[in-house]
CSV table of C-alpha atoms in Angstrom, one decimal:
chain,number,residue,atom,x,y,z
Y,892,THR,CA,-35.9,-12.7,-181.7
Y,893,GLN,CA,-36.2,-12.9,-185.5
Y,894,MET,CA,-34.0,-10.9,-187.8
Y,895,THR,CA,-36.9,-9.6,-189.9
Y,896,GLY,CA,-36.2,-6.7,-192.1
Y,897,TYR,CA,-32.6,-7.6,-192.7
Y,898,GLY,CA,-33.0,-9.4,-196.0
Y,899,GLN,CA,-32.0,-12.8,-197.3
Y,900,CYS,CA,-28.4,-13.9,-196.9
Y,901,CYS,CA,-26.4,-17.2,-196.9
Y,902,GLY,CA,-23.6,-18.1,-194.5
Y,903,TYR,CA,-21.8,-15.8,-192.1
Y,904,ASN,CA,-18.9,-14.7,-194.4
Y,905,ASP,CA,-18.9,-14.7,-198.2
Y,906,ARG,CA,-15.9,-17.0,-198.2
Y,907,ASP,CA,-17.2,-19.3,-195.4
Y,908,ARG,CA,-20.3,-20.9,-197.0
Y,909,ALA,CA,-18.7,-24.3,-196.9
Y,910,SER,CA,-18.9,-24.4,-193.1
Y,911,THR,CA,-22.7,-23.8,-193.0
Y,912,VAL,CA,-25.6,-26.1,-193.7
Y,913,LEU,CA,-27.2,-24.8,-196.8
Y,914,GLN,CA,-30.9,-25.2,-197.3
Y,915,GLY,CA,-33.7,-23.5,-199.1
Y,916,ALA,CA,-32.6,-20.7,-201.4
Y,917,CYS,CA,-29.0,-20.9,-200.1
Y,918,ALA,CA,-28.7,-24.5,-201.4
Y,919,ALA,CA,-29.0,-23.3,-205.1
Y,920,SER,CA,-25.8,-23.6,-207.1
Y,921,ASN,CA,-25.8,-19.9,-207.9
Y,922,ALA,CA,-26.5,-18.7,-204.3
Y,923,ASN,CA,-23.0,-17.5,-204.0
Y,924,ASN,CA,-23.6,-14.9,-206.6
Y,925,ILE,CA,-27.2,-13.9,-205.5
Y,926,TYR,CA,-27.1,-13.8,-201.7
Y,927,PRO,CA,-24.4,-12.0,-199.8
Y,928,GLY,CA,-22.9,-13.2,-196.5
Y,929,CYS,CA,-24.8,-12.5,-193.2
Y,930,GLU,CA,-21.9,-10.9,-191.3
Y,931,GLU,CA,-23.1,-7.3,-191.8
Y,932,LYS,CA,-26.7,-8.2,-191.2
Y,933,VAL,CA,-26.0,-10.2,-188.0
Y,934,SER,CA,-23.7,-7.4,-186.7
Y,935,ALA,CA,-26.4,-4.7,-187.4
Y,936,PHE,CA,-29.0,-6.8,-185.7
Y,937,ALA,CA,-26.8,-7.5,-182.7
Y,938,ASP,CA,-25.8,-3.8,-182.5
Y,939,SER,CA,-29.4,-2.6,-182.4
Y,940,TYR,CA,-30.4,-5.3,-179.9
Y,941,LEU,CA,-27.6,-4.6,-177.6
Y,942,ARG,CA,-28.1,-0.8,-177.8
Y,943,LYS,CA,-31.8,-1.3,-176.7
Y,944,LEU,CA,-30.7,-3.6,-173.9
Y,945,TYR,CA,-28.0,-1.2,-172.7
Y,946,THR,CA,-30.4,1.7,-172.8
Y,947,SER,CA,-32.9,-0.2,-170.7
Y,948,LEU,CA,-30.4,-1.3,-168.1
Y,949,PHE,CA,-28.9,2.2,-168.0
Y,950,GLY,CA,-32.4,3.7,-167.6
Y,951,PHE,CA,-33.0,1.3,-164.7
Y,952,THR,CA,-30.0,2.8,-162.9
Y,953,LEU,CA,-32.1,5.9,-162.3
Y,954,VAL,CA,-34.6,3.8,-160.4
Y,955,ASN,CA,-31.8,2.4,-158.3
Y,956,VAL,CA,-30.5,5.8,-157.5
Y,957,VAL,CA,-33.9,7.0,-156.4
Y,958,CYS,CA,-34.4,4.0,-154.2
Y,959,PHE,CA,-31.0,4.5,-152.6
Y,960,ILE,CA,-31.6,8.2,-151.9
Y,961,SER,CA,-35.1,7.4,-150.5
Y,962,THR,CA,-33.7,4.7,-148.2
Y,963,VAL,CA,-31.0,7.2,-146.9
Y,964,ILE,CA,-33.7,9.8,-146.2
Y,965,LEU,CA,-35.9,7.2,-144.4
Y,966,ILE,CA,-33.0,6.0,-142.3
Y,967,GLN,CA,-32.1,9.6,-141.4
Y,968,ALA,CA,-35.8,10.5,-140.5
Y,969,ARG,CA,-36.0,7.4,-138.3
Y,970,ASN,CA,-32.8,8.3,-136.5
Y,971,ASP,CA,-34.0,11.8,-135.9
Y,972,GLU,CA,-37.4,10.5,-134.5
Y,973,GLU,CA,-35.6,8.1,-132.2
Y,974,ARG,CA,-33.3,10.8,-131.0
Y,975,TYR,CA,-36.3,13.1,-130.1
Y,976,ILE,CA,-38.0,10.2,-128.4
Y,977,ARG,CA,-34.9,9.6,-126.2
Y,978,ILE,CA,-34.6,13.3,-125.4
Y,979,GLY,CA,-38.3,13.3,-124.5
Y,980,ARG,CA,-38.0,10.3,-122.2
Y,981,LYS,CA,-35.1,12.0,-120.4
Y,982,GLU,CA,-37.4,15.0,-119.7
Y,983,GLY,CA,-40.2,12.7,-118.6
Y,984,ARG,CA,-42.5,12.9,-121.6
Y,985,THR,CA,-44.3,9.9,-123.1
Y,986,TYR,CA,-43.9,8.7,-126.6
Y,987,HIS,CA,-47.0,10.5,-127.9
Y,988,ASN,CA,-46.1,14.0,-126.8
Y,989,SER,CA,-42.3,13.7,-127.1
Y,990,ILE,CA,-42.2,14.5,-130.8
């Protein structure tokens, strides 16, 4: 994902430009005075990206809960049906008219 909309910056920290590969506008001799470090911009981008990811995953939890509750209801309904079938067989009824 691109960091569009966060503006031009050079290096991660203002003081740490020596450890980065400078190219383009950042390679200019006066780039230290013109462009700030990217630490705030990267942090803002990561924060917004992780908030979207967390919200998506947390929203999917609702789907998991609905699936779990539906499964419990289905299992309970099948157990009740099986119980009625067993009771009907004891009384001599067939499957079709035991429920």
